Short mmCIF file of C-alpha atoms in Angstrom, two decimals:
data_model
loop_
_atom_site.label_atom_id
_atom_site.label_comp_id
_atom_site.label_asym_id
_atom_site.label_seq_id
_atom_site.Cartn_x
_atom_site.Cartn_y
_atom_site.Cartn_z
CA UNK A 1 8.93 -21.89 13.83
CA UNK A 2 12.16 -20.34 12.97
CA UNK A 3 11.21 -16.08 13.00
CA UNK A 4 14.54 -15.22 11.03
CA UNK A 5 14.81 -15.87 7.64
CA UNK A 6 18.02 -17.87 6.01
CA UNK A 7 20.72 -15.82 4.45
CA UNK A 8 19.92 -17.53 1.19
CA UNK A 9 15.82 -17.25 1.31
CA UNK A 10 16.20 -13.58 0.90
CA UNK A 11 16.80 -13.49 -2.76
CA UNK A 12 13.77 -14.85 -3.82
CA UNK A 13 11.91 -13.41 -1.23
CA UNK A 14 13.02 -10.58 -2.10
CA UNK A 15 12.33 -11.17 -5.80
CA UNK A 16 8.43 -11.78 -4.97
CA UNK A 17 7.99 -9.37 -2.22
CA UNK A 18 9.44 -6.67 -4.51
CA UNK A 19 7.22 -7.72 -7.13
CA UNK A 20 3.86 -7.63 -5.36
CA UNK A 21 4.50 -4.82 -3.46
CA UNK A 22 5.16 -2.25 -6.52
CA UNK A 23 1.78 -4.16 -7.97
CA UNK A 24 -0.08 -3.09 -4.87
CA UNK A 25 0.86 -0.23 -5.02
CA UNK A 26 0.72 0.58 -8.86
CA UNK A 27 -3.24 -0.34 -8.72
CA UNK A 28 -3.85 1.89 -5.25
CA UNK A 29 -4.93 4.34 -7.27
CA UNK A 30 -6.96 2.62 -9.60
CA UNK A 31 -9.88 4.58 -11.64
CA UNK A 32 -13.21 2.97 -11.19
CA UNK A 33 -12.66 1.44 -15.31
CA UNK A 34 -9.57 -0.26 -13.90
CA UNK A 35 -11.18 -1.65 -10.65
CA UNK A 36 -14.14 -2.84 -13.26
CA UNK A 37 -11.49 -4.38 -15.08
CA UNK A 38 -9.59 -6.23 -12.26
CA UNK A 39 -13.09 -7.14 -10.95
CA UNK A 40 -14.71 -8.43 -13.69
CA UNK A 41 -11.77 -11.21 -14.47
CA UNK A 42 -11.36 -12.29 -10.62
CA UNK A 43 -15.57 -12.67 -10.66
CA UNK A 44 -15.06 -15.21 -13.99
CA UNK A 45 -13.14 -17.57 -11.72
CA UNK A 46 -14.44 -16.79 -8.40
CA UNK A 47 -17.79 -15.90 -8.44
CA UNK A 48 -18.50 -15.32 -4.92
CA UNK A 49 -16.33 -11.82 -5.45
CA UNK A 50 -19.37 -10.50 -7.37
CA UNK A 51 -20.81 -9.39 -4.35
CA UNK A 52 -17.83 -6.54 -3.46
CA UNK A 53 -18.29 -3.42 -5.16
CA UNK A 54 -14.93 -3.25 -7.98
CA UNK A 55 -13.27 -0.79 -6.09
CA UNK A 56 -13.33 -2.21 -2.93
CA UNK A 57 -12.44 -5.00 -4.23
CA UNK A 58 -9.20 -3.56 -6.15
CA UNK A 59 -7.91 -2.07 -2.89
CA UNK A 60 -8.04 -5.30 -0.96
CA UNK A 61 -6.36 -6.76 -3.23
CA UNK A 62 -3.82 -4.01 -3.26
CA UNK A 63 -3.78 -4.48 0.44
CA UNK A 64 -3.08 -8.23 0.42
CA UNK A 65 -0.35 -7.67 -1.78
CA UNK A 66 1.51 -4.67 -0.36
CA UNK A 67 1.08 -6.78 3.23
CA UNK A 68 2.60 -9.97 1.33
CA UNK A 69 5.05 -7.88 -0.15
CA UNK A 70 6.08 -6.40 3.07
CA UNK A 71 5.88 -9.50 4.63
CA UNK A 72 8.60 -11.36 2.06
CA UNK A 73 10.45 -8.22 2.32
CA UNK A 74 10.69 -8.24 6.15
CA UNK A 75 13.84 -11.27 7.30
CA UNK A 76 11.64 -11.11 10.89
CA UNK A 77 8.88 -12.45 9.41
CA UNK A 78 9.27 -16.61 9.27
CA UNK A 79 9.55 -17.70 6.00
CA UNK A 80 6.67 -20.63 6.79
CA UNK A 81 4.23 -18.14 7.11
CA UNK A 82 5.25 -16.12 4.13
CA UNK A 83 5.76 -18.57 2.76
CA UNK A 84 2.42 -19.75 2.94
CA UNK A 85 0.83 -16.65 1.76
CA UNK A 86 2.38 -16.64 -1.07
CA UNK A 87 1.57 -19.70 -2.06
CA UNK A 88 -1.85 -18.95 -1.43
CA UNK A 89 -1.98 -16.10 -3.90
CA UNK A 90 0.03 -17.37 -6.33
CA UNK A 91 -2.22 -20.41 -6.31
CA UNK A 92 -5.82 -17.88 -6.50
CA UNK A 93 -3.54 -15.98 -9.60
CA UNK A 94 -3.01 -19.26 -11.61
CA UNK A 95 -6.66 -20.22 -11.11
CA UNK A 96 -7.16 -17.50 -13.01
CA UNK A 97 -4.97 -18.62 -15.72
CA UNK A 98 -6.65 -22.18 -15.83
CA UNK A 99 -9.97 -21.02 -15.74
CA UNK A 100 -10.39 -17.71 -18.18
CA UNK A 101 -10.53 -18.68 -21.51
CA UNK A 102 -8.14 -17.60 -23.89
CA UNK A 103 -5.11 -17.92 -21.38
CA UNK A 104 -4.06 -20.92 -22.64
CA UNK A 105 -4.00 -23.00 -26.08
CA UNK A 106 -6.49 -25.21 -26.32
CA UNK A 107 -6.36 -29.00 -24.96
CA UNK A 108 -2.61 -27.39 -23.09
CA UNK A 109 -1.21 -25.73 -20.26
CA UNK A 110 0.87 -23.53 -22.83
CA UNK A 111 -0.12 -19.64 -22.25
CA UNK A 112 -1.41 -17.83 -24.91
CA UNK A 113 0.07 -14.48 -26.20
CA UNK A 114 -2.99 -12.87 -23.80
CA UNK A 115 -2.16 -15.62 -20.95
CA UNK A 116 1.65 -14.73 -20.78
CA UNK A 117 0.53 -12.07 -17.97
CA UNK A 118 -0.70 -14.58 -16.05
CA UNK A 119 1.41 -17.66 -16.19
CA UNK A 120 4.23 -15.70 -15.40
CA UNK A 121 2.68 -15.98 -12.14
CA UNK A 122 3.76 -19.53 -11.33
CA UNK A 123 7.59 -18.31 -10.48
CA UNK A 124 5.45 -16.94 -7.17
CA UNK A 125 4.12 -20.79 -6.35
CA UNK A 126 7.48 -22.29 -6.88
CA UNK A 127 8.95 -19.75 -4.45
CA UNK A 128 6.31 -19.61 -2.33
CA UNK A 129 6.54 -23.63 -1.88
CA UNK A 130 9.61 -23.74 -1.56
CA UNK A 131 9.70 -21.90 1.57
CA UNK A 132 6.78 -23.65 3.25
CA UNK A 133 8.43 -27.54 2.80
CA UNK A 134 12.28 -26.05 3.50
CA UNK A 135 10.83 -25.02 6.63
CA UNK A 136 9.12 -28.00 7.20
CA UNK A 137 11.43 -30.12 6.49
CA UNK A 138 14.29 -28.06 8.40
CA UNK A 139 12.26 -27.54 11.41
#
């Protein structure tokens, strides 16, 4: 596994890892209507979060994304196993925009005005991806 990223892998790494980190750290300090709020939608799709208390839930998640973030944002890290993660969370975020209704017109993969927030999302996948299968297929 190659532990330096390529020169040109750091633009959209640093794109994402940019992105999730100010997320992560914009929802640290969550109240406890936020967390409810955060919560609630990731328990529509995945159930088996029901079980973690909202707030602890809200600062894992803040967790997992200031470690991705740091992770993109780090050139030591290899970009297969950042890769990776981020594909991983991108893919959990677009569950959420298949699977709560409302995010998308009906009978379509179109977002509505409400799933715009999370559709947006896919850019994450498609950089994400790509990472893993250059690396695979560069290896």
């Amino acid at each position: 596994m190659r532990l330096l990223a390529r020169p040109h892998q750091l633009p959209p790494r640093t794109a994402a890892g940019v992105f999730l980190l100010n997320s992560g750290l914009s929802k640290w300090s969550a109240d406890e209507e936020t967390a409810a709020g955060v919560h609630g939608m990731a328990v529509g799709t995945y159930p088996f979060l029901k079980n973690i208390k909202a707030t602890r839930f809200v600062k894992l998640l803040c967790t997992a994304e200031i470690a991705l973030g740091t992770a993109l944002l780090v050139p030591v890290v290899p970009s297969l196993l950042a890769g990776a993660g981020l594909t991983a969370f991108a893919g959990g975020l677009l569950g959420l925009y298949l699977k709560t209704p409302g995010m998308r017109e009906e009978d379509s993969l179109r977002p509505t005005q409400q799933g715009i927030v999370l559709a947006k999302d896919v850019w994450l996948l498609g950089i994400g991806a790509g990472l893993v299968v250059e690396e695979l297929v560069h290896e």
